[in-house]
Coordinates of C-alpha atoms in Angstrom, one line a residue:
M26 CA -0.1 0.1 -0.1
K27 CA 1.5 3.5 -1.2
L28 CA 1.7 7.2 1.5
T29 CA -0.7 8.8 -1.4
T30 CA -3.2 6.1 -0.7
I31 CA -3.6 6.4 2.9
T32 CA -3.7 10.0 3.1
N33 CA -6.3 10.0 0.1
S34 CA -7.9 7.6 2.1
L35 CA -7.9 9.2 4.7
N36 CA -8.1 12.8 3.4
D37 CA -12.0 11.4 1.8
F38 CA -13.1 10.0 5.2
F39 CA -12.3 13.2 7.3
F40 CA -13.9 16.1 4.3
K41 CA -15.3 14.6 1.4
P42 CA -18.5 16.0 0.9
Q43 CA -21.6 13.6 2.3
P44 CA -25.6 14.3 3.6
V45 CA -25.8 15.8 6.4
H46 CA -29.2 14.0 7.9
S47 CA -26.7 12.0 11.3
V48 CA -25.9 15.7 12.7
A49 CA -29.2 17.3 11.4
L50 CA -30.6 14.1 13.3
L51 CA -28.0 14.1 16.2
R52 CA -28.9 17.7 16.9
I53 CA -33.0 17.6 17.1
A54 CA -32.0 14.9 19.4
F55 CA -29.4 16.6 21.8
G56 CA -31.8 19.7 22.2
V57 CA -33.8 17.2 23.8
I58 CA -31.2 15.5 26.4
L59 CA -30.8 20.0 26.5
L60 CA -34.0 20.5 28.1
I61 CA -34.2 17.2 30.2
N62 CA -31.1 18.3 31.3
W63 CA -32.4 21.6 31.9
F64 CA -34.9 21.1 33.5
M65 CA -33.4 18.9 36.3
M66 CA -30.8 22.4 37.0
W67 CA -32.7 24.2 37.0
S68 CA -34.7 21.2 39.7
H69 CA -31.9 21.8 42.0
L70 CA -31.0 26.0 41.3
D71 CA -30.6 26.9 44.9
I72 CA -30.1 24.0 46.3
F73 CA -26.5 23.7 44.3
W74 CA -25.9 26.9 42.7
G75 CA -27.3 29.0 44.5
V76 CA -25.7 32.0 46.6
D77 CA -27.2 30.4 50.4
G78 CA -26.6 27.1 48.6
I79 CA -24.7 23.6 49.9
L80 CA -21.5 24.9 47.9
S81 CA -20.7 28.8 47.8
L82 CA -18.6 30.5 45.3
Q83 CA -15.5 31.0 47.5
T84 CA -15.6 27.2 48.4
A85 CA -15.3 25.6 44.5
L86 CA -12.8 28.5 43.2
K87 CA -11.3 26.8 45.9
F88 CA -11.0 23.7 44.5
S89 CA -10.5 24.5 40.4
H90 CA -7.1 23.9 39.8
G91 CA -5.5 26.7 36.9
F92 CA -8.1 28.8 34.8
R93 CA -12.0 27.1 34.6
F94 CA -14.1 28.9 32.3
N95 CA -17.1 29.8 34.4
L96 CA -19.6 33.1 33.7
F97 CA -19.9 33.0 38.4
E98 CA -17.4 34.8 38.7
L99 CA -17.8 37.3 36.3
F100 CA -20.8 38.3 38.2
P101 CA -21.3 39.3 41.5
N102 CA -21.9 36.5 43.7
Q103 CA -25.1 37.3 44.5
A104 CA -29.1 36.3 44.1
G105 CA -30.3 35.8 40.8
V106 CA -27.9 35.2 38.5
A107 CA -27.9 31.2 38.9
E108 CA -31.4 31.8 37.2
L109 CA -30.1 34.5 35.0
L110 CA -27.5 31.8 33.5
A111 CA -29.9 29.0 34.2
L112 CA -32.4 31.3 32.1
L113 CA -29.3 32.1 29.0
N114 CA -29.0 27.9 28.6
L115 CA -32.7 27.1 28.0
I116 CA -33.0 29.7 25.1
G117 CA -30.2 28.1 23.4
A118 CA -30.9 24.1 24.8
I119 CA -34.2 25.5 22.4
G120 CA -32.4 27.2 19.6
V121 CA -30.3 23.8 19.5
L122 CA -33.4 21.9 19.8
L123 CA -35.2 23.7 16.6
G124 CA -31.9 24.9 15.0
C125 CA -32.3 28.3 15.3
Y126 CA -29.5 30.5 15.1
T127 CA -27.4 27.0 15.9
R128 CA -24.4 27.8 16.1
T129 CA -24.6 31.4 18.3
S130 CA -26.9 28.8 20.6
I131 CA -24.9 25.9 21.0
A132 CA -22.5 28.4 22.3
I133 CA -24.4 29.8 24.5
T134 CA -25.5 26.3 26.1
F135 CA -22.0 24.9 25.9
F136 CA -20.3 28.2 27.5
T137 CA -23.1 28.4 30.7
L138 CA -23.5 24.4 31.0
L139 CA -19.7 24.5 31.5
S140 CA -20.3 27.7 34.1
F141 CA -22.8 25.4 36.3
H142 CA -20.0 21.6 35.8
N143 CA -16.9 24.4 37.2
R144 CA -19.8 26.3 39.4
N145 CA -20.0 22.9 41.5
V146 CA -18.1 19.6 40.3
F147 CA -19.4 18.1 42.8
V148 CA -23.1 17.3 42.1
L149 CA -22.1 15.9 38.2
N150 CA -21.8 12.6 37.0
S151 CA -20.7 10.9 33.5
S152 CA -23.6 12.8 31.7
D153 CA -22.8 16.1 32.3
V154 CA -19.0 15.1 30.8
V155 CA -20.5 14.2 27.8
I156 CA -22.6 16.1 27.2
R157 CA -20.0 18.8 27.4
N158 CA -17.7 16.8 25.0
F159 CA -20.3 16.5 22.1
L160 CA -21.7 19.8 22.6
F161 CA -18.1 21.1 22.5
L162 CA -17.9 19.1 18.6
L163 CA -21.7 19.3 18.0
F164 CA -20.5 22.9 16.9
F165 CA -17.8 22.1 14.8
T166 CA -20.6 20.7 12.6
P167 CA -23.2 21.7 9.8
A168 CA -26.0 20.3 13.0
G169 CA -28.4 23.8 10.9
A170 CA -28.4 23.2 7.6
L171 CA -31.3 20.7 7.5
Y172 CA -34.6 20.3 10.0
S173 CA -33.8 23.1 11.0
F174 CA -34.8 27.1 11.8
D175 CA -31.8 28.0 9.3
R176 CA -32.7 26.4 6.8
W177 CA -35.9 27.1 6.6
L178 CA -34.8 31.1 7.6
L179 CA -32.8 30.3 3.5
I180 CA -35.5 29.3 1.4
K181 CA -37.3 31.6 2.1
R182 CA -34.5 33.8 1.6
K183 CA -34.8 31.9 -1.7
K184 CA -30.6 31.4 -1.2
I185 CA -31.3 27.7 -1.7
S186 CA -33.5 25.3 -2.8
A187 CA -35.9 23.7 -0.7
D188 CA -35.3 20.1 -2.7
S189 CA -31.5 20.7 -2.1
V190 CA -30.2 18.4 0.0
P191 CA -26.7 19.7 2.2
E192 CA -23.3 17.6 1.2
K193 CA -20.7 18.8 3.7
A194 CA -16.8 18.4 5.0
P195 CA -18.1 15.4 7.9
W196 CA -14.4 16.2 10.0
A197 CA -15.9 17.5 13.0
L198 CA -19.0 13.7 12.7
R199 CA -15.9 11.9 12.1
L200 CA -14.8 13.4 15.5
M201 CA -17.9 12.7 17.3
Q202 CA -17.6 9.4 16.0
I203 CA -13.4 8.9 17.7
Q204 CA -15.0 9.8 20.9
F205 CA -17.7 8.4 21.1
S206 CA -15.4 5.0 20.5
V207 CA -12.8 6.3 22.8
I208 CA -15.5 6.3 25.8
Y209 CA -16.4 2.5 25.3
V210 CA -12.8 1.6 24.3
A211 CA -11.3 3.3 27.5
T212 CA -14.2 1.7 29.6
V213 CA -13.2 -1.5 28.7
M214 CA -9.3 -0.5 30.0
F215 CA -11.1 0.6 32.8
K216 CA -13.0 -2.0 33.9
M217 CA -10.5 -4.7 33.1
K218 CA -7.8 -3.3 35.8
G219 CA -9.5 -5.0 38.5
P220 CA -11.1 -8.9 39.1
L221 CA -14.6 -8.2 38.8
W222 CA -15.6 -7.9 35.2
A223 CA -13.5 -10.5 34.3
D224 CA -14.4 -13.2 37.0
G225 CA -17.7 -12.7 35.7
T226 CA -18.9 -11.0 39.3
A227 CA -19.7 -7.2 38.9
V228 CA -23.4 -6.7 37.9
Y229 CA -23.7 -8.3 41.3
I230 CA -22.4 -6.2 43.0
A231 CA -23.7 -3.1 41.1
T232 CA -27.0 -4.2 41.6
R233 CA -26.1 -4.9 45.2
L234 CA -25.6 -0.8 45.1
D235 CA -28.7 0.7 47.3
E236 CA -28.8 4.5 45.9
F237 CA -29.2 3.5 42.4
M238 CA -31.1 0.8 42.4
R239 CA -34.9 1.2 41.1
V240 CA -36.5 -1.8 40.3
P241 CA -35.0 -5.0 42.3
L242 CA -34.6 -8.2 39.8
S243 CA -34.8 -11.2 41.1
I244 CA -33.0 -12.5 38.2
L245 CA -30.0 -11.1 39.3
N246 CA -30.1 -13.3 42.0
D247 CA -28.5 -16.4 39.6
M248 CA -24.8 -16.0 39.6
M249 CA -25.1 -17.3 36.1
V250 CA -27.5 -14.5 34.5
I251 CA -24.5 -12.3 36.7
K252 CA -21.6 -14.2 34.7
F253 CA -23.4 -13.3 31.1
L254 CA -24.9 -9.9 31.9
T255 CA -21.1 -9.1 33.4
W256 CA -19.1 -10.4 29.3
S257 CA -21.8 -9.6 27.6
T258 CA -21.9 -5.8 28.6
L259 CA -17.5 -5.9 27.9
I260 CA -18.5 -7.9 24.6
I261 CA -21.0 -5.0 23.1
E262 CA -18.9 -2.5 25.1
F263 CA -15.5 -3.4 23.0
S264 CA -17.9 -3.8 20.0
L265 CA -19.4 -0.3 20.3
G266 CA -15.8 0.7 20.1
T267 CA -14.8 -1.3 17.3
L268 CA -16.9 -3.6 15.2
V269 CA -19.7 -0.8 14.5
W270 CA -16.6 0.7 12.3
I271 CA -17.5 -1.9 10.1
R272 CA -20.2 -1.1 7.8
E273 CA -21.2 -5.1 7.8
F274 CA -21.9 -5.1 11.8
R275 CA -22.8 -1.7 12.5
Y276 CA -26.2 -1.6 13.1
W277 CA -26.2 -4.5 14.8
V278 CA -23.9 -3.2 17.5
L279 CA -26.3 0.0 17.4
L280 CA -28.8 -2.5 18.1
A281 CA -27.5 -4.8 20.8
G282 CA -25.4 -1.3 23.0
I283 CA -28.8 0.3 22.8
G284 CA -30.3 -2.8 24.5
L285 CA -27.6 -2.1 26.9
H286 CA -28.1 1.3 28.0
L287 CA -32.1 0.1 27.6
G288 CA -31.6 -2.7 30.7
I289 CA -29.7 0.0 32.3
E290 CA -32.1 2.4 32.8
V291 CA -34.7 0.6 33.6
S292 CA -32.3 -1.5 36.5
M293 CA -30.6 1.6 38.3
S294 CA -31.1 5.5 38.4
I295 CA -27.8 7.1 36.7
P296 CA -29.7 10.3 35.5
L297 CA -29.4 11.0 31.9
F298 CA -25.9 8.8 30.8
E299 CA -27.7 6.3 29.1
W300 CA -29.5 8.4 27.0
V301 CA -27.4 10.4 26.0
M302 CA -25.2 7.2 24.7
I303 CA -27.8 6.0 22.5
V304 CA -28.2 9.6 21.9
G305 CA -24.8 9.7 21.1
M306 CA -24.6 6.8 18.4
L307 CA -26.7 8.8 16.2
C308 CA -23.2 9.7 15.1
M309 CA -22.4 7.0 13.9
V310 CA -25.9 6.3 11.9
E311 CA -24.4 6.8 8.1
S312 CA -25.9 10.0 6.7
R313 CA -27.3 8.5 3.1
D314 CA -28.8 5.5 5.4
I315 CA -31.1 7.8 6.9
Q316 CA -31.6 9.6 3.1
W317 CA -32.1 5.9 2.0
V318 CA -35.1 4.9 4.7
L319 CA -36.8 8.4 4.2
E320 CA -37.0 8.3 1.2
A321 CA -39.0 4.6 1.0
A322 CA -40.9 6.1 3.8
K323 CA -41.9 8.6 1.4
K324 CA -42.4 6.7 -1.9
G325 CA -44.0 3.7 0.0
T326 CA -41.3 1.4 0.4
L327 CA -39.6 0.5 3.2
F328 CA -41.4 -2.6 4.1
A329 CA -41.9 -3.7 0.8
K330 CA -39.1 -6.1 1.5
F331 CA -40.1 -7.7 4.8
S332 CA -43.7 -7.9 2.6
L333 CA -45.2 -11.4 2.2
P334 CA -45.9 -12.3 -1.8
R335 CA -50.2 -10.5 -2.8
G336 CA -51.3 -14.5 -3.5
L337 CA -49.1 -16.4 -0.2
L338 CA -51.3 -13.6 1.9
K339 CA -54.6 -14.5 0.1
T340 CA -54.1 -18.6 0.8
A341 CA -53.1 -17.6 4.4
K342 CA -55.7 -15.3 4.3
A343 CA -57.8 -18.7 3.2
N344 CA -56.9 -21.4 5.1
I345 CA -57.5 -19.3 7.8
R346 CA -61.1 -18.3 7.1
G347 CA -61.4 -22.5 5.8

Protein backbone atom coordinates (compact mmCIF):
# COMPACT_ATOMS: atom_id res chain seq x y z
CA MET A 1 0.00 0.00 0.00
CA LYS A 2 1.32 3.42 -0.99
CA LEU A 3 1.48 6.39 1.35
CA THR A 4 -0.64 8.39 -1.09
CA THR A 5 -3.37 5.74 -0.82
CA ILE A 6 -3.45 6.18 2.96
CA THR A 7 -3.46 9.98 2.80
CA ASN A 8 -6.19 9.99 0.13
CA SER A 9 -8.30 7.61 2.22
CA LEU A 10 -7.88 9.80 5.30
CA ASN A 11 -8.70 12.90 3.28
CA ASP A 12 -11.90 11.27 2.00
CA PHE A 13 -12.77 10.04 5.49
CA PHE A 14 -12.54 13.49 7.05
CA PHE A 15 -13.28 15.90 4.21
CA LYS A 16 -15.27 14.24 1.38
CA PRO A 17 -18.70 15.95 1.46
CA GLN A 18 -21.63 13.84 2.58
CA PRO A 19 -25.29 14.53 3.46
CA VAL A 20 -25.89 16.04 6.88
CA HIS A 21 -28.91 14.01 8.02
CA SER A 22 -27.09 12.34 10.94
CA VAL A 23 -25.78 15.54 12.55
CA ALA A 24 -29.14 17.25 12.04
CA LEU A 25 -30.99 14.42 13.82
CA LEU A 26 -28.25 14.33 16.46
CA ARG A 27 -28.79 18.05 17.06
CA ILE A 28 -32.53 17.57 17.54
CA ALA A 29 -32.09 14.60 19.89
CA PHE A 30 -29.42 16.45 21.85
CA GLY A 31 -31.76 19.42 22.09
CA VAL A 32 -34.27 17.19 23.88
CA ILE A 33 -31.52 15.94 26.22
CA LEU A 34 -30.47 19.53 26.94
CA LEU A 35 -34.03 20.51 27.85
CA ILE A 36 -34.37 17.57 30.22
CA ASN A 37 -30.97 18.43 31.71
CA TRP A 38 -32.10 22.04 32.13
CA PHE A 39 -35.23 20.96 33.99
CA MET A 40 -33.09 18.83 36.33
CA MET A 41 -30.78 21.80 36.99
CA TRP A 42 -33.65 24.22 37.50
CA SER A 43 -35.28 21.88 40.02
CA HIS A 44 -32.20 22.10 42.28
CA LEU A 45 -30.86 25.51 41.27
CA ASP A 46 -30.78 27.19 44.69
CA ILE A 47 -29.47 24.11 46.50
CA PHE A 48 -26.56 23.32 44.18
CA TRP A 49 -25.69 26.70 42.60
CA GLY A 50 -27.41 29.39 44.66
CA VAL A 51 -25.68 31.97 46.86
CA ASP A 52 -26.94 30.21 49.99
CA GLY A 53 -26.57 26.71 48.55
CA ILE A 54 -24.47 23.82 49.81
CA LEU A 55 -21.34 25.09 48.03
CA SER A 56 -20.36 28.75 48.07
CA LEU A 57 -18.62 30.32 45.09
CA GLN A 58 -15.50 30.95 47.19
CA THR A 59 -15.29 27.28 48.20
CA ALA A 60 -15.86 26.16 44.61
CA LEU A 61 -13.01 28.36 43.39
CA LYS A 62 -10.65 26.82 45.97
CA PHE A 63 -11.19 23.42 44.37
CA SER A 64 -10.37 24.76 40.89
CA HIS A 65 -6.94 23.80 39.62
CA GLY A 66 -5.71 26.42 37.18
CA PHE A 67 -8.06 28.32 34.90
CA ARG A 68 -11.65 27.07 34.62
CA PHE A 69 -14.18 28.95 32.52
CA ASN A 70 -16.93 30.11 34.85
CA LEU A 71 -19.43 32.87 34.06
CA PHE A 72 -20.36 33.00 37.76
CA GLU A 73 -17.06 34.81 38.38
CA LEU A 74 -18.04 37.64 36.03
CA PHE A 75 -21.14 38.55 38.03
CA PRO A 76 -21.57 39.79 41.60
CA ASN A 77 -22.02 36.89 44.02
CA GLN A 78 -25.68 37.57 44.68
CA ALA A 79 -29.12 36.09 44.18
CA GLY A 80 -30.42 35.94 40.64
CA VAL A 81 -27.16 35.09 38.87
CA ALA A 82 -27.85 31.35 38.76
CA GLU A 83 -31.38 32.04 37.48
CA LEU A 84 -30.04 34.34 34.75
CA LEU A 85 -27.49 31.80 33.52
CA ALA A 86 -30.08 29.02 33.70
CA LEU A 87 -32.49 31.04 31.54
CA LEU A 88 -29.71 31.69 29.03
CA ASN A 89 -29.03 27.96 29.01
CA LEU A 90 -32.73 27.32 28.33
CA ILE A 91 -32.77 29.77 25.42
CA GLY A 92 -29.70 28.07 23.97
CA ALA A 93 -31.17 24.59 24.41
CA ILE A 94 -34.38 25.59 22.62
CA GLY A 95 -32.28 27.10 19.85
CA VAL A 96 -30.33 23.85 19.50
CA LEU A 97 -33.53 21.82 19.33
CA LEU A 98 -35.10 24.05 16.67
CA GLY A 99 -31.89 24.76 14.79
CA CYS A 100 -32.41 28.49 15.32
CA TYR A 101 -29.12 30.38 14.90
CA THR A 102 -27.65 26.98 15.56
CA ARG A 103 -23.99 27.74 16.23
CA THR A 104 -24.84 30.70 18.45
CA SER A 105 -27.33 28.55 20.37
CA ILE A 106 -24.78 25.77 20.80
CA ALA A 107 -22.18 28.27 22.04
CA ILE A 108 -24.61 29.80 24.56
CA THR A 109 -25.61 26.36 25.81
CA PHE A 110 -22.02 25.13 26.02
CA PHE A 111 -20.60 28.09 27.94
CA THR A 112 -23.51 28.34 30.39
CA LEU A 113 -23.44 24.58 30.97
CA LEU A 114 -19.68 24.64 31.44
CA SER A 115 -20.12 27.42 34.01
CA PHE A 116 -22.64 25.37 36.00
CA HIS A 117 -20.30 22.36 35.88
CA ASN A 118 -17.33 24.38 37.11
CA ARG A 119 -19.46 26.14 39.74
CA ASN A 120 -20.19 22.81 41.45
CA VAL A 121 -18.17 19.80 40.33
CA PHE A 122 -19.50 17.65 43.16
CA VAL A 123 -22.92 17.06 41.58
CA LEU A 124 -21.66 15.90 38.19
CA ASN A 125 -21.77 12.41 36.72
CA SER A 126 -20.48 10.86 33.51
CA SER A 127 -23.43 12.10 31.46
CA ASP A 128 -22.44 15.71 32.19
CA VAL A 129 -18.96 15.15 30.77
CA VAL A 130 -20.30 13.40 27.66
CA ILE A 131 -22.89 16.13 27.03
CA ARG A 132 -20.21 18.78 27.36
CA ASN A 133 -17.78 17.03 25.00
CA PHE A 134 -20.39 16.24 22.37
CA LEU A 135 -21.82 19.76 22.55
CA PHE A 136 -18.37 21.24 21.95
CA LEU A 137 -17.82 19.07 18.87
CA LEU A 138 -21.38 19.66 17.64
CA PHE A 139 -20.54 23.36 17.34
CA PHE A 140 -18.17 22.60 14.45
CA THR A 141 -20.66 20.43 12.53
CA PRO A 142 -23.23 21.71 10.00
CA ALA A 143 -25.94 20.70 12.48
CA GLY A 144 -28.26 23.51 11.42
CA ALA A 145 -28.10 22.76 7.70
CA LEU A 146 -31.15 20.47 7.76
CA TYR A 147 -34.42 20.11 9.73
CA SER A 148 -33.91 23.56 11.20
CA PHE A 149 -35.16 27.13 11.41
CA ASP A 150 -31.88 28.21 9.81
CA ARG A 151 -32.62 26.15 6.69
CA TRP A 152 -36.21 27.40 6.57
CA LEU A 153 -34.91 30.96 6.70
CA LEU A 154 -32.48 30.34 3.83
CA ILE A 155 -35.26 28.79 1.73
CA LYS A 156 -37.59 31.70 2.50
CA ARG A 157 -34.91 34.16 1.41
CA LYS A 158 -34.42 32.02 -1.74
CA LYS A 159 -30.74 31.45 -1.01
CA ILE A 160 -31.12 27.67 -1.35
CA SER A 161 -33.62 25.35 -3.00
CA ALA A 162 -36.13 23.50 -0.82
CA ASP A 163 -35.33 20.31 -2.74
CA SER A 164 -31.58 20.53 -2.23
CA VAL A 165 -29.85 18.10 0.11
CA PRO A 166 -26.85 19.84 1.72
CA GLU A 167 -23.55 17.97 1.69
CA LYS A 168 -20.69 19.10 3.93
CA ALA A 169 -17.25 17.90 4.98
CA PRO A 170 -17.79 15.51 7.92
CA TRP A 171 -14.54 16.16 9.81
CA ALA A 172 -16.27 17.35 13.00
CA LEU A 173 -18.68 14.41 12.83
CA ARG A 174 -15.68 12.08 12.52
CA LEU A 175 -14.24 13.58 15.70
CA MET A 176 -17.54 12.86 17.44
CA GLN A 177 -17.40 9.28 16.18
CA ILE A 178 -13.84 8.89 17.45
CA GLN A 179 -14.88 10.35 20.82
CA PHE A 180 -17.79 7.89 20.90
CA SER A 181 -15.45 4.95 20.31
CA VAL A 182 -12.87 6.16 22.81
CA ILE A 183 -15.53 6.27 25.54
CA TYR A 184 -16.32 2.58 25.14
CA VAL A 185 -12.77 1.34 24.57
CA ALA A 186 -11.54 3.31 27.60
CA THR A 187 -14.44 1.93 29.65
CA VAL A 188 -13.50 -1.66 28.84
CA MET A 189 -9.81 -1.01 29.53
CA PHE A 190 -10.65 0.55 32.90
CA LYS A 191 -12.95 -2.33 33.85
CA MET A 192 -10.32 -4.92 33.02
CA LYS A 193 -7.89 -3.40 35.52
CA GLY A 194 -9.70 -5.12 38.38
CA PRO A 195 -10.79 -8.75 38.90
CA LEU A 196 -14.58 -8.27 39.12
CA TRP A 197 -15.32 -7.90 35.42
CA ALA A 198 -12.93 -10.66 34.46
CA ASP A 199 -14.41 -13.17 36.92
CA GLY A 200 -17.99 -12.22 36.01
CA THR A 201 -19.18 -10.79 39.34
CA ALA A 202 -19.18 -7.04 38.58
CA VAL A 203 -22.90 -6.85 37.76
CA TYR A 204 -23.68 -8.56 41.08
CA ILE A 205 -21.84 -5.79 42.96
CA ALA A 206 -23.39 -3.01 40.85
CA THR A 207 -26.93 -4.27 41.38
CA ARG A 208 -26.44 -4.28 45.17
CA LEU A 209 -25.83 -0.52 45.36
CA ASP A 210 -29.14 0.55 46.88
CA GLU A 211 -28.74 4.24 46.00
CA PHE A 212 -28.66 3.36 42.29
CA MET A 213 -31.18 0.53 42.16
CA ARG A 214 -34.50 1.41 40.57
CA VAL A 215 -36.23 -1.95 40.17
CA PRO A 216 -34.99 -5.00 42.11
CA LEU A 217 -35.03 -7.98 39.74
CA SER A 218 -35.03 -11.48 41.22
CA ILE A 219 -33.29 -12.82 38.11
CA LEU A 220 -30.18 -10.92 39.21
CA ASN A 221 -29.81 -13.36 42.11
CA ASP A 222 -28.80 -16.11 39.67
CA MET A 223 -25.01 -16.19 39.29
CA MET A 224 -25.24 -17.69 35.80
CA VAL A 225 -27.29 -14.68 34.72
CA ILE A 226 -24.88 -12.34 36.52
CA LYS A 227 -21.87 -13.80 34.70
CA PHE A 228 -23.67 -13.65 31.35
CA LEU A 229 -24.62 -10.00 31.85
CA THR A 230 -21.14 -9.06 33.07
CA TRP A 231 -19.29 -10.62 30.16
CA SER A 232 -21.86 -9.62 27.53
CA THR A 233 -21.54 -6.02 28.75
CA LEU A 234 -17.80 -6.14 28.07
CA ILE A 235 -18.36 -7.65 24.63
CA ILE A 236 -21.00 -5.08 23.65
CA GLU A 237 -18.99 -2.12 24.95
CA PHE A 238 -15.85 -3.32 23.18
CA SER A 239 -17.86 -3.78 19.99
CA LEU A 240 -19.28 -0.26 20.29
CA GLY A 241 -15.73 1.03 20.30
CA THR A 242 -14.37 -1.18 17.52
CA LEU A 243 -16.74 -3.32 15.42
CA VAL A 244 -19.12 -0.39 15.02
CA TRP A 245 -16.72 0.95 12.37
CA ILE A 246 -17.35 -2.10 10.17
CA ARG A 247 -20.41 -1.35 8.06
CA GLU A 248 -21.73 -4.93 8.03
CA PHE A 249 -21.71 -5.06 11.83
CA ARG A 250 -22.58 -1.43 12.64
CA TYR A 251 -26.33 -1.50 13.10
CA TRP A 252 -26.35 -4.84 14.90
CA VAL A 253 -23.75 -3.45 17.31
CA LEU A 254 -25.76 -0.25 17.80
CA LEU A 255 -28.91 -2.29 18.40
CA ALA A 256 -27.08 -4.33 21.04
CA GLY A 257 -25.81 -1.08 22.58
CA ILE A 258 -29.33 0.33 22.78
CA GLY A 259 -30.47 -2.88 24.48
CA LEU A 260 -27.60 -2.64 26.96
CA HIS A 261 -28.34 0.96 27.92
CA LEU A 262 -32.10 0.42 28.13
CA GLY A 263 -31.47 -2.56 30.41
CA ILE A 264 -29.33 -0.41 32.69
CA GLU A 265 -31.93 2.38 32.59
CA VAL A 266 -34.71 0.01 33.68
CA SER A 267 -32.75 -1.49 36.57
CA MET A 268 -30.58 1.43 37.73
CA SER A 269 -31.03 5.16 38.28
CA ILE A 270 -28.13 7.00 36.64
CA PRO A 271 -29.55 10.37 35.54
CA LEU A 272 -29.51 10.85 31.76
CA PHE A 273 -26.36 8.81 31.12
CA GLU A 274 -28.05 5.95 29.26
CA TRP A 275 -30.11 8.32 27.13
CA VAL A 276 -27.09 10.49 26.33
CA MET A 277 -25.20 7.46 25.06
CA ILE A 278 -28.18 6.20 23.04
CA VAL A 279 -28.55 9.64 21.43
CA GLY A 280 -24.80 9.70 20.84
CA MET A 281 -25.16 6.56 18.72
CA LEU A 282 -26.76 8.72 16.03
CA CYS A 283 -23.30 10.00 15.15
CA MET A 284 -22.43 6.48 13.96
CA VAL A 285 -25.44 6.24 11.64
CA GLU A 286 -24.61 6.95 8.00
CA SER A 287 -26.46 9.95 6.57
CA ARG A 288 -27.00 8.12 3.29
CA ASP A 289 -28.74 5.31 5.18
CA ILE A 290 -31.03 7.85 6.85
CA GLN A 291 -31.65 9.45 3.45
CA TRP A 292 -32.55 6.05 1.98
CA VAL A 293 -34.98 5.32 4.83
CA LEU A 294 -36.68 8.71 4.44
CA GLU A 295 -37.02 8.33 0.67
CA ALA A 296 -38.33 4.77 1.01
CA ALA A 297 -40.84 5.87 3.64
CA LYS A 298 -41.98 8.71 1.39
CA LYS A 299 -42.53 6.29 -1.49
CA GLY A 300 -44.20 3.75 0.79
CA THR A 301 -41.63 1.07 -0.04
CA LEU A 302 -39.80 0.97 3.29
CA PHE A 303 -41.23 -2.40 4.35
CA ALA A 304 -41.87 -3.72 0.85
CA LYS A 305 -39.10 -6.31 0.92
CA PHE A 306 -40.32 -7.62 4.27
CA SER A 307 -43.95 -8.07 3.12
CA LEU A 308 -45.42 -11.37 1.97
CA PRO A 309 -46.27 -11.85 -1.71
CA ARG A 310 -49.95 -11.12 -2.42
CA GLY A 311 -50.71 -14.67 -3.55
CA LEU A 312 -49.19 -16.15 -0.42
CA LEU A 313 -51.09 -13.66 1.73
CA LYS A 314 -54.43 -14.59 0.06
CA THR A 315 -53.72 -18.30 0.56
CA ALA A 316 -52.94 -17.71 4.23
CA LYS A 317 -56.19 -15.79 4.71
CA ALA A 318 -58.18 -18.53 2.96
CA ASN A 319 -56.63 -21.21 5.17
CA ILE A 320 -57.46 -19.21 8.30
CA ARG A 321 -61.08 -18.79 7.22
CA GLY A 322 -61.30 -22.48 6.29
